[in-house]
Amino acid sequence: MQQAEKLSKLNIFLEDVKIKDKNFHLRLGANFPIISDLFQKLYSDSPYKEETFELLLKSLVKNFEERSPLQKKRDMTRVSNPNWYCSEKIVGMMLYVDLFNTDFNGLKEKIPYFRDLGINTVHLMPFLDVPEFENDGGYAVRNYREVNPKFGTMKDFEALVHEFQKNDMNLIMDFVLNHCADQHQWAVEARKGHPKYKDFFYFFPDRNLPNAYERTMIEIFPDTSPGNFTYLPESDQWVMTLFYGYQWDLNYKNPMVLVEMIDTMLFWSNKGIDIFRLDAVAFMWKEIGKFNQNLPEVHLLLQLFKLCGQIVAPGVAYIAEAIVAPEEIIKYFGEGLFQGDECDIAYNASFMALSWEALATRNTNLLKKSIKAVPKKPRNTTWINYARCHDDIGLGFDDKLVAELGLDSLQHRLYILKHYCDGFNGSFALGQRFMIEHETGNARLSGSMAALCGLEKALKENNEREIKLGIKQINLQHAIILSLGGLPMIYSGDEVALPNNYEYLNDESKKYDNRWLHRSKMNWSLVENIENSPSAQAQVYKQLKKLIKIRKQTPAFADNNDLEFIDYENTHLLVYKKTNNKDTIYVIVNFSEFDTVFERSLFADFSGDKLYNLLTETDIIIHEKNFISAYDVLWLRK
Ligand code: GLC
């Protein structure tokens, strides 16, 4: 379609639209040609392309009409401060509603707790209606328009949003868009053979095509849900299921699926969601003969989600949940003409995994080498920096870089697993292997922060030295994610060093998935009187609270794309610098239990004799050689 033809189509469509808002028309007008191009690229062969494109436009109009004046006002504030999510003032926590405090009302009651710690952005793990047992922690949605009744009613949810907004807090929704539950109405109809709904999924009459797909795909849960297809005995068919067999992959080759899901996302934008975490996006498009992660069409889809979102709810931001290699993750921020116009935020998963590698080896060489290989991201985009989350830790390092350090990549991974899971070399860590590859012994890793840092075991054994080291490792992880620039995301429970949860083994619906090892019920008794408590948990909490407070007072910790890693040969240390026009902060991290030294020469552009340590609130005199203690982190202002 030519440009003029496209615009005249838009004008015909708009004649019926009653919306007066000039900004809406501007946004729609500016983005319409791009949206229609993207749509054409994806769906030129679809018999329903005309009909679905019109439905998409109608959805934009309807959702804008339904957007409340209050939300529209919030949009305008954000549009005038477009990289609000890069601010040093933003600090996040992710949590399961029920494990945190029972339900939406319980969560609302804990707003003072968030305020005390300094959290103002909360990522709610999936809270929509799901089947009772088989739901992968909420990641198998049965109804996209209803909340999980265990957490309360839609009214309770709305009241929670209202209270969050009153307290200047942001809400992140986990939007599970790659797949839905096999009990979703679409799947129920598809199972009965309804052609419209069969086309919402990838259905196959026999194993021919599934076998062809399998040749080039990997398995996500090889131990517990092998293969990427599930057999449906009642109709003797196969359906594509990359995750668990009860999570049916949605077929985005059908434009109806895209339109439904965009409409759903806008519905939740109108409920007051500030940021969407777009779950498992790397897998959204599949082709025979491909690896089926990060395909180019995934990016076109995400651009469509983002552009449509921007027309209706321009204040909303988007996180790509793609746990993929650095050269792939960077593409989720948009490339070429779309640079900065796809997702605003992505997970810094490589850094996270490498920080655990460095703690296990007491050596930062691979971390430093890998950071250098990460391409620069576009302006106004940022990372979620995190140490733990609800998922396992994948040891996804670049084999080439590991080899360049003279290491065998499999042996290196096996060493890390032994450190975290087997008490190897005196390690106090209590992690467990997740999804073991039986031929090689390679695996991913589960375990809570306190377990992996050795604090859980040290407390059980009342080993004073190890308790100290465990606390210091947790503080180190927190001090890093709060100073890298970007959106730091604390995993609920880590602020009080919750140990592993072994209870999940008594639950039939969970015991096969050891990610539940690090999904614990919050222990509120630890928090009572925490300010006066000398316990290890209280020490972690108080240090985290202090770090958050200092971060928020330090504008150089905002993400202005200015993070600079400093080449420094001491293998125990990681050194980086954050700047803004007024301020320079050096961060020095000791990843080992040994005291060590750093030289004055690492501050290349510094000629003074002292730096101010933000954490101890004292000046430190900089000598030729300076001391840094075990697992210590320094935040030094020039
Ligand atoms: C994401 C979630 C993970 C879930 C998967 C399937 O990776 O983080 O917990 O199992 O998506 O939805």
XYZ file of C-alpha atoms and ligand atoms in Angstrom:
650
model
C 0.000 0.000 0.000
C 1.329 3.441 -0.873
C 1.690 6.109 1.796
C -1.138 8.281 0.427
C -3.449 5.310 0.141
C -2.640 4.297 3.703
C -3.375 7.733 5.087
C -6.613 8.044 3.198
C -7.663 4.674 4.660
C -6.844 6.009 8.096
C -8.862 9.160 7.440
C -11.892 7.176 6.356
C -11.568 5.152 9.526
C -11.145 8.240 11.696
C -14.253 9.954 10.348
C -16.318 7.794 12.650
C -14.071 8.314 15.622
C -15.412 10.733 18.202
C -12.176 11.239 20.116
C -11.232 14.915 20.316
C -7.843 14.510 21.991
C -5.308 16.095 19.623
C -2.394 14.156 21.061
C -4.136 10.872 20.399
C -4.684 11.843 16.756
C -1.070 12.965 16.460
C 0.215 9.696 17.869
C -2.119 7.633 15.743
C -1.297 9.611 12.603
C 2.452 9.404 13.159
C 2.486 5.700 13.971
C -0.178 4.486 11.589
C 2.073 4.041 8.521
C 4.603 2.131 10.620
C 1.974 -0.075 12.197
C 0.426 -0.848 8.863
C 3.863 -1.664 7.376
C 4.741 -3.989 10.222
C 1.355 -5.648 9.967
C 1.790 -6.088 6.233
C 5.254 -7.603 6.714
C 3.914 -10.203 9.102
C 0.534 -10.950 7.652
C 0.560 -10.295 3.908
C -0.417 -13.940 3.328
C -3.174 -14.098 5.907
C -6.752 -14.338 4.599
C -7.899 -12.258 7.586
C -5.381 -9.451 7.329
C -7.884 -6.702 6.340
C -10.460 -7.689 8.900
C -7.947 -8.036 11.733
C -6.175 -4.786 10.939
C -9.464 -2.976 11.244
C -10.129 -4.736 14.532
C -6.736 -3.543 15.739
C -7.543 0.078 14.918
C -10.904 -0.238 16.627
C -9.204 -1.659 19.680
C -6.888 1.366 19.869
C -9.814 3.749 19.701
C -11.981 1.818 22.153
C -9.184 1.505 24.690
C -8.266 5.156 24.441
C -11.908 6.086 24.974
C -11.960 3.890 28.038
C -8.712 5.241 29.476
C -9.446 7.302 32.573
C -8.592 11.015 32.784
C -6.300 10.176 35.676
C -4.307 7.695 33.589
C -4.157 10.160 30.718
C -2.744 12.753 33.078
C -0.100 10.302 34.287
C 0.749 9.605 30.635
C 1.408 13.261 29.974
C 3.680 13.582 33.001
C 5.674 10.613 31.761
C 5.822 11.797 28.180
C 7.522 14.943 29.452
C 10.059 12.804 31.304
C 10.423 9.931 28.860
C 13.169 7.959 30.575
C 11.568 8.044 34.014
C 12.397 4.357 34.498
C 16.152 5.139 34.252
C 16.068 7.334 37.344
C 18.209 6.700 40.422
C 14.981 7.154 42.381
C 13.475 3.916 41.035
C 14.032 0.776 43.077
C 12.046 -2.388 42.418
C 10.976 -5.526 44.199
C 9.439 -8.583 42.575
C 7.056 -10.810 44.498
C 4.356 -13.462 44.426
C 1.160 -11.919 45.791
C 0.213 -14.960 47.901
C 3.703 -15.740 49.189
C 4.278 -12.104 50.112
C 1.151 -11.422 52.129
C -1.783 -13.629 51.064
C -3.695 -11.426 48.614
C -4.109 -7.958 47.058
C -5.427 -6.514 50.318
C -2.520 -7.987 52.220
C -0.156 -6.465 49.712
C -1.795 -3.081 50.086
C -1.275 -3.247 53.844
C 2.450 -3.593 53.263
C 2.901 -0.274 51.486
C 4.538 1.132 54.652
C 7.006 -1.766 54.490
C 7.959 -0.846 50.916
C 8.314 2.766 51.941
C 10.527 1.888 54.870
C 12.899 -0.095 52.685
C 12.727 2.401 49.825
C 10.912 0.253 47.248
C 8.680 2.214 44.881
C 8.259 -0.177 41.957
C 6.669 -3.573 42.438
C 6.707 -6.402 39.934
C 3.763 -8.673 40.651
C 4.362 -12.188 39.467
C 1.443 -13.409 37.328
C -1.816 -12.613 39.106
C -4.414 -13.624 36.518
C -6.825 -16.528 36.667
C -4.989 -19.849 36.299
C -5.868 -23.532 36.794
C -5.462 -24.536 40.421
C -2.595 -26.999 40.092
C -0.887 -26.947 36.733
C 0.018 -23.309 36.285
C 3.826 -22.916 36.398
C 3.618 -20.330 39.172
C 0.929 -18.361 37.303
C 2.530 -18.596 33.859
C -0.381 -20.586 32.384
C -3.252 -18.129 32.130
C -6.818 -19.423 31.895
C -8.518 -16.065 31.573
C -6.634 -12.906 30.601
C -9.362 -10.572 31.880
C -9.813 -11.966 35.355
C -7.619 -11.905 38.406
C -6.800 -15.053 40.347
C -9.707 -15.305 42.845
C -7.235 -16.507 45.486
C -5.772 -12.996 45.447
C -9.106 -11.163 45.655
C -11.514 -9.537 43.237
C -10.950 -7.096 40.398
C -12.186 -4.389 42.793
C -9.480 -5.347 45.278
C -6.933 -5.125 42.492
C -8.204 -1.694 41.488
C -8.037 -0.554 45.094
C -4.437 -1.742 45.239
C -3.541 0.213 42.104
C -5.240 3.268 43.531
C -3.241 3.025 46.729
C 0.011 2.457 44.828
C -0.577 5.547 42.720
C -1.437 7.622 45.779
C 1.925 6.594 47.216
C 3.782 7.353 44.013
C 4.546 3.718 43.374
C 4.803 1.919 40.039
C 3.244 -1.412 39.222
C 4.796 -3.947 36.865
C 2.527 -6.622 35.437
C 3.829 -9.945 34.227
C 2.133 -10.342 30.871
C 2.301 -13.967 29.748
C 1.875 -13.613 26.022
C 3.764 -16.494 24.434
C 1.383 -19.169 25.693
C -1.821 -19.720 27.635
C -3.189 -22.537 29.783
C -4.652 -25.605 28.107
C -7.805 -24.664 30.045
C -8.136 -21.238 28.428
C -11.405 -20.969 26.481
C -9.454 -20.751 23.203
C -7.740 -24.045 23.996
C -10.983 -25.658 25.136
C -12.644 -24.733 21.818
C -9.571 -25.768 19.830
C -9.573 -29.165 21.522
C -13.172 -29.648 20.418
C -11.982 -29.042 16.862
C -13.280 -25.480 16.350
C -11.188 -24.317 13.322
C -11.074 -20.645 14.352
C -9.532 -21.555 17.697
C -7.340 -24.348 16.402
C -5.671 -21.598 14.440
C -4.839 -19.831 17.722
C -2.313 -22.609 18.367
C 0.122 -24.806 16.472
C -1.831 -28.049 15.855
C -0.513 -31.088 13.987
C -2.315 -34.287 12.930
C 0.807 -36.461 13.364
C 4.515 -36.303 14.293
C 5.832 -35.312 10.845
C 6.017 -31.582 11.312
C 6.767 -31.733 15.065
C 9.746 -33.971 14.225
C 10.907 -31.474 11.627
C 10.638 -28.629 14.167
C 12.410 -30.627 16.883
C 15.514 -31.120 14.738
C 16.624 -27.531 15.298
C 15.005 -26.625 18.615
C 16.228 -27.040 22.169
C 14.155 -28.188 25.130
C 13.375 -25.799 27.954
C 12.381 -28.309 30.618
C 14.139 -31.467 29.327
C 13.840 -33.290 32.679
C 10.192 -32.713 33.451
C 8.603 -31.798 30.130
C 10.766 -33.168 27.338
C 10.107 -32.142 23.759
C 8.280 -29.137 22.384
C 4.988 -30.826 21.532
C 2.242 -32.491 23.558
C 0.061 -35.363 22.430
C -3.698 -34.957 22.829
C -5.051 -38.505 23.053
C -8.739 -37.565 22.805
C -8.240 -36.185 19.274
C -5.011 -37.983 18.318
C -3.230 -34.712 17.573
C -0.166 -32.786 18.678
C 0.028 -29.238 19.913
C 3.131 -27.075 20.331
C 4.129 -26.581 23.992
C 7.654 -25.229 24.495
C 7.360 -24.977 28.280
C 5.109 -27.393 30.194
C 2.607 -29.550 28.286
C -0.246 -27.528 29.781
C 1.166 -24.244 28.398
C 0.037 -24.057 24.782
C 2.057 -21.773 22.530
C -0.039 -19.076 20.912
C 0.210 -18.888 17.144
C 1.181 -15.311 16.309
C 1.138 -16.223 12.611
C -2.591 -15.756 13.020
C -3.174 -11.965 13.216
C -6.250 -12.571 15.352
C -3.966 -13.737 18.177
C -1.935 -10.555 17.962
C -5.029 -8.352 17.985
C -6.526 -10.203 20.960
C -3.298 -9.918 22.925
C -2.742 -6.237 22.152
C -6.335 -5.552 23.173
C -5.709 -7.460 26.416
C -2.549 -5.513 27.115
C -4.410 -2.224 26.595
C -7.173 -3.425 28.911
C -4.560 -3.832 31.680
C -2.858 -0.538 30.772
C -6.196 1.054 31.510
C -6.285 -0.615 34.900
C -3.199 1.421 35.754
C -0.236 -0.798 34.925
C 2.938 1.281 34.578
C 5.286 -1.298 33.101
C 4.624 -4.603 31.351
C 7.057 -7.456 31.713
C 6.564 -9.254 28.423
C 7.187 -12.858 29.327
C 9.232 -15.330 27.267
C 9.252 -13.050 24.236
C 12.181 -14.754 22.523
C 9.917 -17.687 21.655
C 6.971 -15.837 20.121
C 7.543 -16.897 16.504
C 8.452 -20.379 15.268
C 9.567 -21.731 11.894
C 10.602 -25.198 10.789
C 14.377 -25.463 10.496
C 15.093 -22.596 12.888
C 16.432 -22.474 16.426
C 13.214 -20.634 17.233
C 14.474 -18.047 19.637
C 14.870 -14.360 18.747
C 13.552 -14.723 15.182
C 13.249 -11.383 13.320
C 9.434 -11.652 13.400
C 9.558 -11.551 17.218
C 10.946 -8.043 16.951
C 8.242 -6.967 14.504
C 5.619 -8.274 16.922
C 7.146 -6.433 19.856
C 7.354 -3.216 17.851
C 3.640 -3.575 17.176
C 2.871 -4.110 20.865
C 4.942 -1.079 21.761
C 3.580 1.258 19.070
C -0.023 0.361 19.804
C 0.681 0.789 23.497
C 2.196 4.200 22.861
C -0.828 5.419 20.950
C -3.252 4.531 23.727
C -1.120 4.721 26.863
C 2.078 6.613 26.088
C 3.224 6.623 29.705
C 3.625 2.860 29.861
C 7.015 1.137 29.524
C 7.882 -2.402 28.396
C 10.357 -4.982 29.642
C 11.598 -7.752 27.359
C 11.919 -10.941 29.345
C 14.416 -12.612 27.065
C 17.188 -14.484 28.803
C 19.464 -14.673 25.785
C 23.035 -13.857 24.772
C 24.171 -10.193 24.870
C 24.287 -9.801 21.079
C 20.643 -10.947 20.948
C 19.288 -9.150 23.998
C 20.478 -5.817 22.672
C 18.157 -6.229 19.656
C 15.136 -6.111 21.982
C 15.817 -2.396 22.462
C 15.196 -2.047 18.710
C 17.671 -1.807 15.866
C 18.167 0.572 12.955
C 15.152 2.841 12.510
C 13.563 1.152 15.512
C 16.495 1.836 17.833
C 15.005 2.632 21.223
C 11.510 1.877 19.882
C 10.996 -1.697 20.888
C 11.290 -2.608 24.560
C 12.470 0.061 26.980
C 13.954 -2.313 29.499
C 15.594 -5.743 29.330
C 17.065 -8.189 31.814
C 20.797 -7.975 32.430
C 20.891 -11.761 32.693
C 24.509 -12.203 31.579
C 25.786 -9.876 34.261
C 23.674 -11.679 36.846
C 24.993 -15.120 35.900
C 28.569 -13.837 35.706
C 28.393 -12.265 39.143
C 27.620 -15.738 40.555
C 30.469 -17.154 38.482
C 32.843 -14.550 39.920
C 31.696 -15.298 43.478
C 32.300 -19.006 42.957
C 35.738 -18.564 41.392
C 36.765 -15.413 43.337
C 37.928 -14.270 39.946
C 36.448 -11.459 37.859
C 38.265 -12.173 34.585
C 35.329 -13.742 32.752
C 32.962 -11.090 34.063
C 35.259 -8.284 32.841
C 35.867 -9.935 29.489
C 32.175 -10.604 28.915
C 31.104 -7.079 29.831
C 33.458 -5.695 27.207
C 31.747 -7.825 24.577
C 28.255 -6.407 25.303
C 27.185 -3.968 22.567
C 26.158 -0.486 23.706
C 22.431 -0.096 24.201
C 20.388 2.812 22.779
C 19.733 5.946 24.838
C 16.607 5.989 26.982
C 16.697 2.243 27.448
C 17.851 0.458 30.536
C 18.590 -2.860 32.207
C 16.883 -4.635 35.044
C 19.816 -5.384 37.282
C 19.140 -8.301 39.564
C 20.934 -10.968 41.532
C 18.116 -13.457 42.148
C 14.620 -13.922 40.813
C 11.965 -16.661 40.778
C 13.771 -18.545 37.990
C 16.878 -20.678 37.954
C 20.291 -19.218 37.109
C 21.416 -20.348 33.660
C 25.198 -20.499 33.350
C 24.924 -19.006 29.888
C 28.455 -17.732 29.389
C 30.015 -17.298 25.995
C 32.084 -20.453 25.426
C 34.489 -18.569 23.184
C 35.357 -16.097 25.939
C 35.740 -18.897 28.484
C 38.151 -20.647 26.081
C 40.129 -17.430 25.589
C 40.847 -17.517 29.307
C 42.328 -20.965 28.831
C 39.401 -22.729 30.498
C 37.323 -25.664 29.324
C 33.776 -24.361 29.261
C 32.064 -27.568 30.399
C 34.565 -28.184 33.205
C 34.221 -24.550 34.243
C 30.440 -24.884 34.507
C 30.767 -28.165 36.400
C 33.092 -26.459 38.858
C 30.552 -23.684 39.464
C 27.795 -26.242 39.998
C 29.979 -28.131 42.472
C 30.681 -24.909 44.315
C 27.004 -24.047 44.637
C 25.510 -27.530 45.020
C 28.080 -29.911 46.527
C 29.944 -27.966 49.189
C 33.041 -28.338 47.019
C 36.254 -26.903 48.455
C 34.553 -25.951 51.712
C 31.771 -23.961 50.045
C 28.800 -23.239 52.308
C 26.360 -22.801 49.416
C 23.156 -24.868 49.411
C 22.032 -24.620 45.800
C 20.605 -27.431 43.708
C 20.989 -28.387 40.070
C 18.007 -27.628 37.839
C 17.365 -29.482 34.541
C 20.501 -31.616 34.433
C 21.860 -32.645 31.025
C 22.551 -36.272 31.763
C 25.292 -36.832 29.189
C 27.433 -33.928 30.399
C 26.301 -33.173 33.945
C 25.768 -29.562 32.957
C 22.748 -27.920 34.596
C 21.117 -24.680 35.646
C 21.030 -23.629 39.261
C 18.306 -23.128 41.879
C 18.548 -21.736 45.390
C 17.781 -18.607 47.363
C 20.284 -15.783 47.670
C 20.969 -16.692 51.317
C 21.465 -20.340 50.395
C 23.815 -19.600 47.505
C 25.820 -17.106 49.551
C 26.335 -19.685 52.313
C 24.361 -17.812 54.953
C 21.644 -20.444 55.369
C 24.145 -23.171 56.238
C 26.315 -20.860 58.322
C 23.297 -19.921 60.451
C 22.293 -23.555 60.887
C 25.799 -24.401 62.024
C 26.205 -21.187 63.944
C 29.537 -20.610 62.226
C 30.393 -17.027 62.994
C 33.026 -16.526 60.308
C 30.782 -17.951 57.576
C 27.789 -15.926 58.817
C 29.848 -12.780 58.371
C 30.998 -13.814 54.904
C 27.478 -14.821 53.876
C 26.063 -11.451 54.923
C 28.857 -9.690 53.067
C 28.182 -11.625 49.856
C 24.497 -10.692 49.963
C 25.380 -7.057 50.600
C 27.821 -7.222 47.706
C 25.148 -8.461 45.309
C 22.769 -5.732 46.447
C 25.433 -3.008 46.282
C 26.178 -3.967 42.683
C 22.629 -4.025 41.362
C 21.960 -0.673 43.020
C 24.984 1.042 41.515
C 25.177 -0.264 37.934
C 22.644 2.237 36.624
C 19.292 0.837 35.529
C 16.378 -0.575 37.404
C 17.518 -2.627 40.391
C 15.107 -5.446 41.166
C 15.261 -7.003 44.604
C 13.772 -10.473 44.831
C 11.291 -10.456 47.707
C 12.674 -12.347 50.672
C 16.306 -11.513 49.878
C 15.985 -8.325 51.909
C 15.739 -10.558 54.982
C 17.909 -13.369 53.618
C 15.159 -15.993 53.464
C 16.607 -19.498 53.282
C 15.583 -22.152 50.758
C 12.027 -23.414 50.901
C 12.059 -27.208 51.231
C 8.278 -27.396 51.765
C 7.594 -27.464 48.049
C 8.553 -31.133 48.014
C 5.324 -31.914 49.889
C 3.225 -30.348 47.162
C 2.405 -32.699 44.267
C 1.920 -29.790 41.877
C 5.339 -28.313 42.631
C 7.705 -31.042 43.675
C 8.912 -31.739 40.133
C 10.191 -28.176 39.689
C 12.984 -27.168 42.070
C 12.666 -23.488 41.195
C 10.196 -23.617 44.120
C 13.260 -24.045 46.312
C 13.744 -20.290 46.100
C 10.071 -19.285 46.159
C 9.356 -18.885 49.851
C 6.572 -17.465 51.916
C 7.672 -14.168 53.420
C 8.570 -14.526 57.079
C 7.092 -11.396 58.649
C 8.322 -12.298 62.110
C 11.842 -11.484 60.940
C 10.782 -7.934 60.298
C 9.282 -7.224 63.717
C 11.499 -4.817 65.545
C 14.103 -5.192 62.821
C 15.740 -1.832 63.471
C 16.849 -2.981 66.911
C 17.684 -6.548 66.048
C 21.292 -7.729 65.754
C 20.276 -10.825 63.722
C 21.960 -11.668 60.419
C 18.649 -11.057 58.635
C 18.325 -7.629 60.229
C 21.875 -6.783 59.189
C 21.048 -7.619 55.574
C 17.846 -5.573 55.721
C 19.481 -2.532 57.297
C 22.387 -2.555 54.878
C 20.036 -2.840 51.906
C 17.908 -0.003 53.234
C 21.000 2.146 53.571
C 22.227 1.289 50.061
C 18.835 2.194 48.602
C 18.760 5.473 50.459
C 22.217 6.463 49.230
C 21.465 5.386 45.678
C 18.395 7.604 45.640
C 20.462 10.575 46.813
C 23.067 10.024 44.082
C 21.921 11.174 40.618
C 25.055 9.655 39.056
C 23.412 6.272 39.706
C 20.676 7.034 37.169
C 21.182 5.304 33.833
C 22.480 7.854 31.370
C 24.293 5.228 29.308
C 27.484 6.275 31.041
C 28.564 3.127 32.848
C 32.275 2.604 32.305
C 34.174 -0.508 33.340
C 37.773 0.097 34.280
C 40.400 -2.383 33.178
C 42.141 -3.429 36.312
C 44.279 -6.502 36.562
C 43.578 -7.592 40.178
C 41.549 -10.733 39.483
C 39.474 -10.431 42.665
C 38.206 -6.974 41.829
C 35.623 -5.423 39.575
C 35.873 -1.664 39.130
C 33.458 0.656 37.367
C 32.602 4.293 37.193
C 29.249 6.085 37.060
C 29.137 9.731 36.145
C 26.815 12.566 35.419
C 27.699 16.157 34.626
C 28.431 16.970 38.278
C 29.525 13.780 39.853
C 31.811 10.756 39.454
C 31.377 7.631 41.534
C 33.877 4.772 41.427
C 32.591 1.392 42.505
C 35.140 -1.182 43.632
C 33.969 -4.711 44.416
C 36.021 -7.480 45.987
C 34.613 -10.836 44.860
C 36.771 -12.868 47.227
C 36.943 -13.733 50.910
C 40.517 -12.420 50.937
C 41.480 -8.893 51.810
C 43.249 -7.377 48.850
C 44.626 -4.092 47.514
C 43.893 -1.678 44.717
C 46.321 0.888 43.380
C 45.899 4.582 42.964
C 46.587 4.141 39.243
C 43.090 2.787 38.629
C 41.672 6.302 39.069
C 43.227 7.538 35.829
C 41.575 10.952 35.914
C 42.032 11.649 39.625
C 44.829 13.769 41.038
C 43.569 14.503 44.571
C 44.500 12.685 47.742
C 41.158 11.560 49.079
C 37.807 10.192 47.940
C 34.546 10.191 49.834
C 33.132 6.775 50.689
C 29.355 7.125 50.366
C 28.742 3.979 52.390
C 30.812 4.814 55.460
C 30.251 8.562 55.033
C 33.951 9.214 55.509
C 36.816 10.460 53.393
C 39.419 7.892 52.556
C 42.989 8.884 51.841
C 44.144 7.351 48.587
C 47.664 5.913 48.858
C 49.707 4.185 46.174
C 48.249 0.898 47.467
C 44.886 0.780 49.239
C 43.172 -1.894 51.215
C 39.787 -3.487 50.507
C 38.457 -6.208 52.780
C 36.760 -9.526 51.947
C 33.604 -9.144 49.796
C 33.615 -5.422 50.385
C 32.097 -2.854 48.042
C 33.230 0.765 47.959
C 31.161 3.561 46.473
C 33.725 6.362 46.165
C 32.872 9.893 45.118
C 35.565 11.904 43.387
C 9.467 -17.053 31.946
C 9.223 -17.109 33.441
C 9.297 -18.531 33.909
C 8.246 -19.345 33.187
C 8.370 -19.166 31.674
C 7.158 -19.680 30.966
O 10.731 -17.465 31.608
O 10.150 -16.301 34.093
O 9.112 -18.638 35.289
O 8.372 -20.706 33.515
O 8.492 -17.813 31.298
O 6.093 -18.792 31.132
